[in-house]
Every structure is written in C-alpha cells, then in structure tokens.
Short mmCIF file of C-alpha atoms in Angstrom, two decimals:
data_model
loop_
_atom_site.label_atom_id
_atom_site.label_comp_id
_atom_site.label_asym_id
_atom_site.label_seq_id
_atom_site.Cartn_x
_atom_site.Cartn_y
_atom_site.Cartn_z
CA UNK A 1 -11.63 256.91 175.92
CA UNK A 2 -9.88 258.91 178.65
CA UNK A 3 -6.50 258.18 177.07
CA UNK A 4 -7.62 259.54 173.70
CA UNK A 5 -9.00 262.67 175.39
CA UNK A 6 -5.65 263.27 177.09
CA UNK A 7 -3.82 262.81 173.77
CA UNK A 8 -6.17 265.28 172.08
CA UNK A 9 -5.67 267.84 174.86
CA UNK A 10 -1.89 267.53 174.62
CA UNK A 11 -2.05 267.98 170.85
CA UNK A 12 -4.16 271.14 171.14
CA UNK A 13 -1.79 272.56 173.79
CA UNK A 14 1.21 271.94 171.56
CA UNK A 15 -0.50 273.61 168.59
CA UNK A 16 -1.44 276.63 170.70
CA UNK A 17 2.12 276.98 171.99
CA UNK A 18 3.41 277.14 168.41
CA UNK A 19 0.66 279.24 166.81
CA UNK A 20 -0.23 281.68 169.62
CA UNK A 21 2.59 284.12 168.75
CA UNK A 22 1.25 284.31 165.19
CA UNK A 23 -2.04 285.76 166.41
CA UNK A 24 -0.56 288.49 168.55
CA UNK A 25 0.15 292.02 167.37
CA UNK A 26 3.68 293.37 167.37
CA UNK A 27 4.56 295.26 170.53
CA UNK A 28 6.36 298.54 170.07
CA UNK A 29 9.77 298.28 171.50
CA UNK A 30 11.62 301.57 170.94
CA UNK A 31 13.65 301.55 174.11
CA UNK A 32 17.27 300.79 173.41
CA UNK A 33 16.95 301.46 169.67
CA UNK A 34 19.11 304.07 167.83
CA UNK A 35 16.13 306.39 167.34
CA UNK A 36 15.45 306.52 171.06
CA UNK A 37 19.10 307.20 171.83
CA UNK A 38 19.27 310.10 169.38
CA UNK A 39 16.06 311.59 170.76
CA UNK A 40 17.50 311.43 174.25
CA UNK A 41 20.66 313.17 173.03
CA UNK A 42 18.60 316.02 171.48
CA UNK A 43 16.72 316.46 174.76
CA UNK A 44 19.97 316.48 176.68
CA UNK A 45 21.38 319.23 174.40
CA UNK A 46 18.31 321.36 175.10
CA UNK A 47 18.79 320.88 178.86
CA UNK A 48 22.51 321.76 178.70
CA UNK A 49 21.74 324.86 176.62
CA UNK A 50 19.10 326.02 179.09
CA UNK A 51 21.47 325.45 181.98
CA UNK A 52 24.25 327.42 180.26
CA UNK A 53 26.53 324.40 180.11
CA UNK A 54 27.00 324.68 176.34
CA UNK A 55 27.23 327.65 173.98
CA UNK A 56 24.55 328.28 171.34
CA UNK A 57 26.82 327.68 168.26
CA UNK A 58 27.99 324.35 169.69
CA UNK A 59 24.42 323.38 170.54
CA UNK A 60 23.28 324.15 166.99
CA UNK A 61 26.12 322.12 165.48
CA UNK A 62 25.41 319.15 167.76
CA UNK A 63 21.66 319.41 167.10
CA UNK A 64 22.26 319.29 163.30
CA UNK A 65 24.56 316.26 163.53
CA UNK A 66 22.25 314.30 165.88
CA UNK A 67 19.21 315.18 163.73
CA UNK A 68 21.00 313.84 160.66
CA UNK A 69 21.79 310.57 162.47
CA UNK A 70 18.22 310.40 163.79
CA UNK A 71 16.79 310.63 160.28
CA UNK A 72 19.16 307.94 159.01
CA UNK A 73 18.31 305.59 161.89
CA UNK A 74 14.58 306.13 161.51
CA UNK A 75 14.80 305.28 157.80
CA UNK A 76 16.71 302.02 158.37
CA UNK A 77 14.35 300.81 161.14
CA UNK A 78 11.27 301.50 159.03
CA UNK A 79 12.82 299.36 156.29
CA UNK A 80 13.15 296.46 158.76
CA UNK A 81 9.53 296.59 159.96
CA UNK A 82 7.74 293.26 158.99
CA UNK A 83 5.24 293.70 156.24
CA UNK A 84 3.09 290.69 157.30
CA UNK A 85 -0.44 291.48 158.24
CA UNK A 86 -1.80 290.55 161.65
CA UNK A 87 -5.04 289.46 160.04
CA UNK A 88 -3.30 286.99 157.74
CA UNK A 89 -1.21 285.59 160.57
CA UNK A 90 -4.29 284.95 162.65
CA UNK A 91 -6.01 283.31 159.70
CA UNK A 92 -3.04 280.99 159.24
CA UNK A 93 -3.11 280.05 162.93
CA UNK A 94 -6.83 279.21 162.85
CA UNK A 95 -6.39 277.21 159.63
CA UNK A 96 -3.58 275.15 161.14
CA UNK A 97 -5.48 274.61 164.40
CA UNK A 98 -8.60 273.33 162.64
CA UNK A 99 -7.06 271.79 159.52
CA UNK A 100 -4.45 269.58 161.21
CA UNK A 101 -7.00 267.40 163.11
CA UNK A 102 -9.21 267.24 160.02
CA UNK A 103 -6.34 266.03 157.84
CA UNK A 104 -5.36 263.43 160.47
CA UNK A 105 -8.94 262.16 160.68
CA UNK A 106 -9.24 262.04 156.90
CA UNK A 107 -6.15 259.81 156.71
CA UNK A 108 -7.07 257.54 159.66
CA UNK A 109 -10.70 256.82 158.78
CA UNK A 110 -10.02 255.02 155.46
CA UNK A 111 -6.76 253.40 156.56
CA UNK A 112 -7.37 252.70 160.26
CA UNK A 113 -10.02 250.71 162.12
CA UNK A 114 -11.93 253.13 164.36
CA UNK A 115 -14.73 250.62 164.97
CA UNK A 116 -12.38 247.77 165.98
CA UNK A 117 -12.91 246.54 169.52
CA UNK A 118 -10.14 246.14 172.06
CA UNK A 119 -8.07 243.00 171.45
CA UNK A 120 -7.29 241.32 174.81
CA UNK A 121 -3.60 240.85 175.43
CA UNK A 122 -4.04 237.15 176.17
CA UNK A 123 -5.39 236.58 172.68
CA UNK A 124 -2.75 238.53 170.77
CA UNK A 125 -0.26 235.67 170.84
CA UNK A 126 -2.82 233.46 169.11
CA UNK A 127 -3.61 236.05 166.45
CA UNK A 128 -1.27 234.72 163.77
CA UNK A 129 -2.29 231.09 164.07
CA UNK A 130 -5.97 231.84 164.24
CA UNK A 131 -5.59 234.21 161.27
CA UNK A 132 -4.06 231.40 159.14
CA UNK A 133 -6.83 228.96 160.08
CA UNK A 134 -9.45 231.59 159.34
CA UNK A 135 -7.93 232.32 155.94
CA UNK A 136 -8.04 228.60 155.10
CA UNK A 137 -11.66 228.39 156.21
CA UNK A 138 -12.48 231.37 154.00
CA UNK A 139 -10.70 229.69 151.09
CA UNK A 140 -12.71 226.51 151.64
CA UNK A 141 -16.00 228.44 151.62
CA UNK A 142 -15.07 230.27 148.43
CA UNK A 143 -13.99 227.12 146.60
CA UNK A 144 -17.06 225.19 147.79
CA UNK A 145 -19.34 227.93 146.53
CA UNK A 146 -17.54 227.84 143.20
CA UNK A 147 -17.82 224.03 142.97
CA UNK A 148 -21.53 224.10 143.73
CA UNK A 149 -21.95 226.04 140.50
CA UNK A 150 -19.19 224.21 138.61
CA UNK A 151 -19.00 220.65 140.01
CA UNK A 152 -16.96 219.42 137.03
CA UNK A 153 -14.08 221.83 137.77
CA UNK A 154 -11.28 219.37 138.44
CA UNK A 155 -8.83 222.11 139.33
CA UNK A 156 -11.15 223.32 142.09
CA UNK A 157 -11.29 219.82 143.62
CA UNK A 158 -7.49 219.67 143.48
CA UNK A 159 -7.33 222.89 145.50
CA UNK A 160 -10.06 221.96 147.98
CA UNK A 161 -9.02 218.43 148.96
CA UNK A 162 -5.59 219.10 150.57
CA UNK A 163 -6.93 222.17 152.39
CA UNK A 164 -9.74 220.11 153.93
CA UNK A 165 -7.19 217.49 154.97
CA UNK A 166 -4.99 220.12 156.58
CA UNK A 167 -7.98 221.42 158.54
CA UNK A 168 -8.66 217.91 159.86
CA UNK A 169 -11.91 217.52 157.92
CA UNK A 170 -10.87 214.09 156.65
CA UNK A 171 -14.27 212.75 155.58
CA UNK A 172 -14.83 215.81 153.41
CA UNK A 173 -11.28 215.51 152.09
CA UNK A 174 -11.98 211.90 151.03
CA UNK A 175 -15.00 213.02 149.03
CA UNK A 176 -13.01 215.86 147.48
CA UNK A 177 -10.18 213.52 146.45
CA UNK A 178 -12.70 211.15 144.86
CA UNK A 179 -14.17 214.04 142.88
CA UNK A 180 -10.68 215.09 141.83
CA UNK A 181 -10.06 211.60 140.43
CA UNK A 182 -13.45 211.63 138.71
CA UNK A 183 -12.89 214.93 136.90
CA UNK A 184 -9.09 214.91 136.51
CA UNK A 185 -8.44 211.24 135.84
CA UNK A 186 -6.37 208.68 137.67
CA UNK A 187 -2.78 209.19 138.77
CA UNK A 188 -0.57 207.59 141.38
CA UNK A 189 -0.42 210.84 143.32
CA UNK A 190 -4.19 211.27 143.47
CA UNK A 191 -4.76 207.67 144.52
CA UNK A 192 -2.10 207.98 147.24
CA UNK A 193 -3.62 211.22 148.50
CA UNK A 194 -7.03 209.56 148.68
CA UNK A 195 -5.60 206.61 150.60
CA UNK A 196 -3.84 208.95 153.03
CA UNK A 197 -7.09 210.84 153.68
CA UNK A 198 -8.95 207.57 154.33
CA UNK A 199 -6.18 206.51 156.73
CA UNK A 200 -6.32 209.83 158.55
CA UNK A 201 -10.11 209.52 158.85
CA UNK A 202 -9.52 206.12 160.51
CA UNK A 203 -7.15 207.68 163.10
CA UNK A 204 -4.01 206.40 161.40
CA UNK A 205 -5.18 202.86 160.68
CA UNK A 206 -4.62 201.70 157.10
CA UNK A 207 -8.04 200.22 156.43
CA UNK A 208 -8.80 197.78 153.64
CA UNK A 209 -10.28 200.63 151.61
CA UNK A 210 -7.17 202.76 152.08
CA UNK A 211 -4.90 199.82 151.24
CA UNK A 212 -6.79 199.31 147.98
CA UNK A 213 -6.08 202.93 147.00
CA UNK A 214 -2.37 202.57 147.79
CA UNK A 215 -2.23 199.37 145.73
CA UNK A 216 -3.84 201.20 142.80
CA UNK A 217 -1.27 204.00 143.15
CA UNK A 218 1.53 201.42 143.25
CA UNK A 219 0.19 199.83 140.08
CA UNK A 220 0.28 203.21 138.33
CA UNK A 221 3.75 204.08 139.67
CA UNK A 222 5.77 201.46 141.49
CA UNK A 223 8.13 204.14 142.85
CA UNK A 224 5.44 206.37 144.38
CA UNK A 225 6.90 207.06 147.85
CA UNK A 226 3.61 207.70 149.64
CA UNK A 227 2.02 204.53 148.35
CA UNK A 228 5.05 202.44 149.30
CA UNK A 229 5.28 203.94 152.76
CA UNK A 230 1.64 203.28 153.60
CA UNK A 231 1.75 199.77 152.12
CA UNK A 232 4.60 199.13 154.52
CA UNK A 233 2.56 200.62 157.35
CA UNK A 234 -0.35 198.38 156.42
CA UNK A 235 1.95 195.36 156.58
CA UNK A 236 3.20 196.42 160.01
CA UNK A 237 -0.32 196.89 161.33
CA UNK A 238 -1.21 193.43 159.99
CA UNK A 239 1.70 191.97 161.99
CA UNK A 240 3.88 191.36 158.92
CA UNK A 241 6.89 193.30 160.17
CA UNK A 242 9.38 191.58 157.86
CA UNK A 243 7.30 192.58 154.84
CA UNK A 244 7.07 196.15 156.16
CA UNK A 245 10.84 196.28 156.66
CA UNK A 246 11.48 195.01 153.13
CA UNK A 247 9.12 197.58 151.61
CA UNK A 248 10.74 200.45 153.53
CA UNK A 249 14.30 199.29 152.80
CA UNK A 250 13.52 199.23 149.08
CA UNK A 251 11.96 202.68 149.35
CA UNK A 252 15.04 204.12 151.06
CA UNK A 253 17.35 202.50 148.52
CA UNK A 254 15.66 204.45 145.71
CA UNK A 255 15.10 207.66 147.68
CA UNK A 256 17.13 210.80 146.95
CA UNK A 257 19.52 211.77 149.73
CA UNK A 258 17.61 214.97 150.42
CA UNK A 259 14.11 213.48 150.31
CA UNK A 260 12.11 215.18 153.10
CA UNK A 261 10.33 211.93 154.03
CA UNK A 262 13.53 209.89 154.59
CA UNK A 263 13.58 210.46 158.39
CA UNK A 264 10.01 209.18 158.72
CA UNK A 265 10.78 206.00 156.76
CA UNK A 266 14.01 205.45 158.69
CA UNK A 267 12.15 205.80 161.99
CA UNK A 268 9.52 203.34 160.84
CA UNK A 269 12.16 200.89 159.66
CA UNK A 270 13.92 201.10 163.02
CA UNK A 271 10.61 200.37 164.69
CA UNK A 272 10.17 197.03 162.91
CA UNK A 273 13.79 196.14 162.17
CA UNK A 274 16.14 194.11 164.31
CA UNK A 275 17.37 197.24 166.00
CA UNK A 276 13.92 198.23 167.19
CA UNK A 277 12.27 197.15 170.42
CA UNK A 278 9.29 194.93 169.63
CA UNK A 279 6.58 193.32 171.68
CA UNK A 280 6.94 189.57 172.12
CA UNK A 281 4.85 187.57 169.69
CA UNK A 282 1.88 185.64 171.00
CA UNK A 283 2.40 181.94 171.42
CA UNK A 284 0.44 179.47 169.33
CA UNK A 285 -1.47 178.43 172.44
CA UNK A 286 -2.49 182.02 173.15
CA UNK A 287 -3.64 182.55 169.57
CA UNK A 288 -5.63 179.33 169.61
CA UNK A 289 -7.21 180.24 172.93
CA UNK A 290 -8.16 183.69 171.69
CA UNK A 291 -10.05 182.16 168.76
CA UNK A 292 -12.26 180.24 171.18
CA UNK A 293 -12.98 183.34 173.33
CA UNK A 294 -16.09 185.40 173.00
CA UNK A 295 -15.75 189.03 172.01
CA UNK A 296 -15.81 190.27 175.60
CA UNK A 297 -13.03 187.94 176.79
CA UNK A 298 -10.94 188.63 173.71
CA UNK A 299 -11.24 192.38 174.20
CA UNK A 300 -10.37 191.96 177.87
CA UNK A 301 -7.21 190.07 176.93
CA UNK A 302 -6.21 192.75 174.45
CA UNK A 303 -6.80 195.50 176.98
CA UNK A 304 -4.76 193.61 179.53
CA UNK A 305 -1.83 193.43 177.11
CA UNK A 306 -2.16 197.14 176.34
CA UNK A 307 -2.19 198.01 180.05
CA UNK A 308 0.96 195.94 180.61
CA UNK A 309 2.62 197.87 177.80
CA UNK A 310 1.52 201.15 179.37
CA UNK A 311 2.93 200.05 182.74
CA UNK A 312 6.26 199.11 181.17
CA UNK A 313 6.50 202.46 179.42
CA UNK A 314 6.01 204.29 182.71
CA UNK A 315 9.17 202.52 183.89
CA UNK A 316 11.08 202.91 180.62
CA UNK A 317 9.94 206.12 178.97
CA UNK A 318 12.75 206.16 176.38
CA UNK A 319 11.09 203.49 174.23
CA UNK A 320 9.72 205.59 171.37
CA UNK A 321 8.51 202.54 169.43
CA UNK A 322 6.67 201.31 172.49
CA UNK A 323 4.89 204.64 172.91
CA UNK A 324 3.80 204.57 169.26
CA UNK A 325 2.47 201.03 169.63
CA UNK A 326 0.54 202.06 172.73
CA UNK A 327 -1.00 205.07 170.99
CA UNK A 328 -1.90 202.95 167.96
CA UNK A 329 -3.49 200.30 170.19
CA UNK A 330 -5.69 202.90 171.88
CA UNK A 331 -6.73 204.25 168.49
CA UNK A 332 -7.61 200.78 167.21
CA UNK A 333 -9.71 200.20 170.35
CA UNK A 334 -11.50 203.48 169.66
CA UNK A 335 -10.21 205.19 172.83
CA UNK A 336 -8.89 208.45 171.34
CA UNK A 337 -8.73 210.23 174.71
CA UNK A 338 -6.28 207.64 176.05
CA UNK A 339 -4.32 207.90 172.81
CA UNK A 340 -4.04 211.65 173.30
CA UNK A 341 -3.00 211.17 176.93
CA UNK A 342 -0.37 208.59 175.95
CA UNK A 343 1.04 210.91 173.28
CA UNK A 344 1.34 213.70 175.90
CA UNK A 345 3.08 211.34 178.36
CA UNK A 346 5.41 210.18 175.60
CA UNK A 347 6.46 213.73 174.70
CA UNK A 348 7.17 214.49 178.35
CA UNK A 349 9.21 211.29 178.72
CA UNK A 350 11.54 212.03 175.78
CA UNK A 351 11.47 215.83 175.99
CA UNK A 352 15.17 216.01 176.87
CA UNK A 353 16.26 213.87 173.90
CA UNK A 354 15.77 215.88 170.70
CA UNK A 355 16.30 212.90 168.37
CA UNK A 356 13.82 210.66 170.17
CA UNK A 357 11.35 213.56 170.33
CA UNK A 358 11.66 214.07 166.58
CA UNK A 359 11.07 210.36 165.92
CA UNK A 360 8.08 210.38 168.26
CA UNK A 361 6.51 213.41 166.60
CA UNK A 362 6.97 211.89 163.15
CA UNK A 363 5.28 208.68 164.27
CA UNK A 364 2.41 210.52 165.97
CA UNK A 365 1.91 212.59 162.84
CA UNK A 366 1.52 209.38 160.85
CA UNK A 367 -1.12 208.26 163.35
CA UNK A 368 -3.01 211.52 162.98
CA UNK A 369 -1.93 212.93 166.36
CA UNK A 370 0.43 215.71 165.32
CA UNK A 371 -1.25 218.38 167.55
#
C-alpha cells in the first residue's frame, strides 16, 4: 500500500510541474523591450534639453523620430501578446489533473485485477504447471456435467477418458473408456486405450483383464502398435521373455522409421534380448520347493531375491534393466513407496549418462512412475 501511495504522489508532482505554469498569469516584462528603450531615450532628450546640452530644434527632431519608432514598436508588441485566456488555461490544468487519474482507473478496473492477492515469489515458478492442471480439471468438470445430462454422447466420453488418464485418475479413465466403447462402438484403438488404462491402474502390471483388452484390439487390427507392445510386456511379466522379444521384433520390423514409440520398444527389446542383463532363472529344485511353501515363506523368498537385486544395483548402478525389474518387483508386491525410492535412486545412478537416463525414464513411464 505504501508503494502505491508513493507512486501516486510522484505522479501528482509530475503533473503539477507540467501544468502549474498554465494556471499562472502572465507577468509584465517591459524591461529590455524596444518600447522601454524608446521611452528612456525620450526622457534622456528632455534631460539634455533642460541642461542645455542640446538645442531646441534638434530636440524636437529627435523627439519626433523616437516617437515614431515608439509607436511602431508598441504596435508590433501588442500583436505578439498571447490571446489565450487565463481562465481557460486554469480550466485545462484542472481537467488534466483530475481527468488523467480517472482515465487510468477506468482502463485498469475492467482489464486489471485490483482484488488479486499478492502472489508469493516461491509459487510463481509453479504457476504455469499448476495452471495447466487446473485447466484440465476444469475441462473434466465441464465434460462430466455435460455427460450427466447426455450419457449417450460418445464424443464426450472420447474427450473425457484420455484427460482422466493424464491426470492419473485411472479407475475413472477405465470407466470412461468402457462408456466410449459402448456408445461409439469397438475399435482396436479404443480397446488398446482401455487396456492401457487398466494396466496403469494396476501400477504397470498387465493384468488378465488388461491382456484380454489387448488381445481384442489385436484381433481387430493385428498391426496395432499399442496392443502389440503391451502383449509383449505381458509376456515378459509372465516370464516368457523369448515370446516378448519376438513380439517386439515383429513390431519394430513393421514400424515406420520416425515412429515416436520406437525408442520405447527398442529399450524393452534390449531388456529381454541377448544383449540385455537378465536375472538368473530359478532352478527346477527352487521352483519345486516354492510350490510346497506356505504363502509367508514364499513371500519371504521373493523378498529376499528382491533385496539381493537391490544390493547388487547399489554396487552396479548402470544396470537400467535391473533398476526397472526392481521397481516392477516392488510394485507387484504392493510396496509403491519402495518403488518410488528405487526409481529416484536409479535416476541418480544414471544421471550422467543421457542415453541410459532416457531408457530408464521410458521404462518407468511404462510402469506408471513417470513423475
């Protein structure tokens, strides 16, 4: 408030400095003008004549000449006198002094935000991101209100579903995709989108329900890239790495050179291919023993294997595939906090290698941990 008062005071001072001369009357300033000079000369002639310094005929002649010049000078100066009225000048000054702030206020009130509170500096950097999220939330509310009145509007469900998925509201996105299929009909793209939303809701695990949707999409379009990618991911998560590699190789063979999802598929293929680092397979004895264990012992064995993987990654942090397996294992066990912590440790471990960091981020995005 003090700052605005200072600004207002400075503005008024500047206006006064400019307009004050307009409100003042003109000061007579005859000294130094031609009229004053000629009057002084006439007075001097009278003094010289009285003192006997000049003869009367010469004084008369000089008086006539100076009088003629005096009349001429007086006429020219009167022609140069300003014709503006002091009253009008003062009125103009008052109008400018009062009207300028009123005009400024009239422009600011409709265009500015006089009631807006101070915006802390620490929050200004987050303004853009938070503004985008808020605009999406507003869009969701508007579309949901529309769909409550028009539930059969397939176009509205098409708009709502991907926005809900982007906001991380996966369960709602699943319902929206189902409604989109109901009112718009089946297509490979819609089935794939539904399967992706179900996978995201399961923290990146391709569940049986999600796999069914991807299989339906594949039946509608065998070349659908999303369906093929997630069918490969399902095979990998089931332990069928050769099948996953075959699916992804076939997908890359048909993919355009500039397909935006090529890097993700290539990273996944490297993870399960011969060039990738893989965990040793369990022996037949270990598998047989695990079948005879109760749930508690089996879970303990799994956790022990996961902890060994975590220990190895602390010693060799460059293993991107290992980090992704560790994060996935935590997600499958339902320990999302450890999955988040492992993803943070992984990013720190490969931060200096841009290619490994890119591969890691792509893999984490697939697992639903792209934040």
